[in-house]
Amino acid sequence: MVANMTLDEKLVMLHGPIDGDCCQCNYSSACAYVGNVPGNTRLDTPPITMNDGPQGFRGFVAHSSTAFPGGMAVAATWDPAAVYLWGSSMGQEFYDKGANVQLGPGLNVARVPLNGRNFEYLSGEDPYLGAQLAGQAVAGIQSKKVVATAKHWALNNQETNRQNVSSMVDERTRFEMYYPPFEAAVEAGAGSFMCSYNKIQAVWSCENPETLQTDLKDRLGFKGYVMSDWGATHTPSINAGLDMEMPNGFFLNPKLLTLGLDAGIISQEKIDDSLMRIFTPMFAVGVMDEPVSAWDWHKQWNNVTTAESIEAARSISAQGTVLLKNEGGLLPLHSSSSLALIGFASDGAITHGDGSGTVTPSRLVTPLQGVQEALTNDGSVVFEDGTDLDAAVAAARAADVAVVFVGTISSEGYDRASLSLDDGCDPSNFFEDGKQCVGNNHKQNDMVQAIVKANPRTVVVLSVPGAVVMPWANQVPAILTNFMPGQEVGHAIADVLFGKVNPTGRLPITFPNHEDEIDFTPGQYPGLGLEGIPEKVWPDFSYYTEKLLVGYRYYDAKGIQFSTGFPFGHGLSYTNFSYSKLRVRFGSVSLTVTNTGAVAGADIPQLYLNFPEKYGEPLWQLKGFKKTQVLQPGQHENVHFRLTKRDLSVWDVKHHAWTKAEGKFGVKVGASSRDIRLEGRMDVIGEGPEDRVVFA
Ligand code: GLC
């Protein structure tokens, strides 16, 4: 088909509308979506209709699509099946809206706890977790004739100065710490990638031959196309590996490309390679089944929320809810309790973060509604939004149990001011449905302490965009987080609070004891400018000198213990599990998980490896996790982890390839990175036939 296209027909596909019109106008097919490439009427190929974002369809028709749980909330499920459901449910809504590219999933590793976009990202702070989940999101989205876009490639780990900052990251750190989730997206057949605003080693990401051509296309074997982030193109950088400029065509346009062709700087083969990269996923995913002649430009106006997507949003949010603490078995609540709900539990409920990934909910089930529906006639609930602290305290004192809904929001475009609940929750900050965070925004920590003083039987629910500090954590008996829970927050949190869903969520990021516990220098974050250069041309440099010590790896290296924070992988259940019979044999690690409690539940045992000292790897790193079936009290399951050669490898910068480590490995299995239940070791002594790893 590419061979049958004229040069003009080819070049028009490498950029968005040239005349400046771009995104989500509601009057022309040239700009109906966030990203627009016209169909070819002669060949009857479909247009490319791209839309945001990673947690649902963001459109100009408000309240007409489902606000799903955010990427971080989905990461907290630690459940590939839940991630697939998330992807396929979103993909269905994009398809029904007439979008054949979803600008998601967001996969950047949460290097910077304050990063304003951590809420959107599926990797948490660990590359292995991100890699196990990314492929499922891509597969789910693409199962619905919608091309997924892995973003933001690469090393876009902060919002501060995102248009200029230069991420200075060595090759081994890139491949071991930041690329694995994207590599999994490639392996899952992601049709497109989005290159990011930042620079890498002082070269713009969307014209960086090392990260685009060498790392992504040559070394990771990516066969789809790279689009720029919106306005992230600086030159006609097709030779560096950019295939499509979005949202307009200021650089990758026919005029400049033809000049390049005439000058022999750009080859016809390169143009055709970009076209092949664009069309191949369109064929593979099924986009080509909808010719432009049959295109319905009015699908944007449809309300695409369905009972299935609502059920999916509810169950995923419940599965992504992490029970951090439950002293004295205060939870689950009883349907006959008298409850006081305080804070963001009504219209001010927090559902999503802000920026291009925002989705205005097609409906909002508030926690108050969810709780009211879960109570029986002999139960009762009163609500105080917390602005009148005395009234809230009185309500708490009079109730059996007080449930305080606190939280904050973050956004694309800037990082959080702090990890405190008292920052970031200003309704005025947020466009679209600025109803969130209505209530007590800036004295939430004081409010929690006043409530738990009035009634020791207090539950705190945190709706947060990532890491948060909780100075009151030792005074509160029960704490949960549902991150950015999406529009079905009310039913989901009630399902967990009343035990209809036994929580299985696990922290995808460390909850620190205090601000900046990882001691970033300004050179690491937010970046150092060049002295004496005027700020407006500062190419800030953010040096990733921590290398592989991100998140729990740093906490392990420094031996940091937890007081008011919680470790990576942490999450409780309403029942208990014991681990036994660890067997480490020829790369397979197995154990028995037994439900030793009184109610049915599922667990997520985690496998961590310690590499032989000489490789200089972090002390421990996640190399396996598996959600068990729901186990009845007394029931057990034998869980098996199969370590691959890649799991045992490090990135060799001399040969620019993965190389298997050899020697004595430490093996531990735990219920979190710190709650270690079983330990063993494994000797890797070489390679046998068919490239198999040989163990002692
Ligand atoms: C934004 C974001 C990107 C989004 C795109 C289109 O600036 O960085 O994630 O998909 O532009 O809105």
XYZ file of C-alpha atoms in Angstrom, residues 578-584 588-593 603-610 620-626 639-641 643 666-681:
48
model
C 1.344 -17.739 56.275
C 4.160 -18.651 53.902
C 5.925 -22.022 54.102
C 7.894 -24.636 52.199
C 10.147 -22.363 50.175
C 11.807 -24.390 47.408
C 14.521 -22.836 45.269
C 12.147 -21.941 39.980
C 11.079 -20.591 43.344
C 7.974 -22.012 44.963
C 6.216 -21.701 48.285
C 2.941 -22.493 49.964
C 0.585 -19.667 50.943
C -2.624 -12.577 48.745
C 0.254 -11.301 46.586
C 3.539 -12.902 47.646
C 6.562 -11.040 46.285
C 9.956 -12.408 45.276
C 13.090 -10.284 45.753
C 16.587 -11.175 44.557
C 20.008 -10.153 45.830
C 17.239 -6.375 46.766
C 15.052 -5.999 43.730
C 11.578 -7.253 42.855
C 11.758 -10.165 40.408
C 8.402 -11.869 40.924
C 4.910 -11.437 42.313
C 1.703 -13.390 41.890
C 2.797 -20.464 44.241
C 5.532 -20.810 41.610
C 7.895 -18.162 40.300
C 13.007 -16.819 36.979
C 19.987 -14.280 47.738
C 16.308 -15.158 47.428
C 13.556 -13.857 49.674
C 9.792 -14.002 49.526
C 7.702 -11.537 51.440
C 4.321 -9.902 51.815
C 6.099 -6.616 51.069
C 9.675 -5.429 50.465
C 10.114 -5.354 54.236
C 7.774 -8.098 55.541
C 10.058 -10.996 54.598
C 8.700 -14.439 55.416
C 11.093 -16.915 53.737
C 14.737 -16.761 52.633
C 16.932 -18.960 50.483
C 19.746 -18.817 47.983
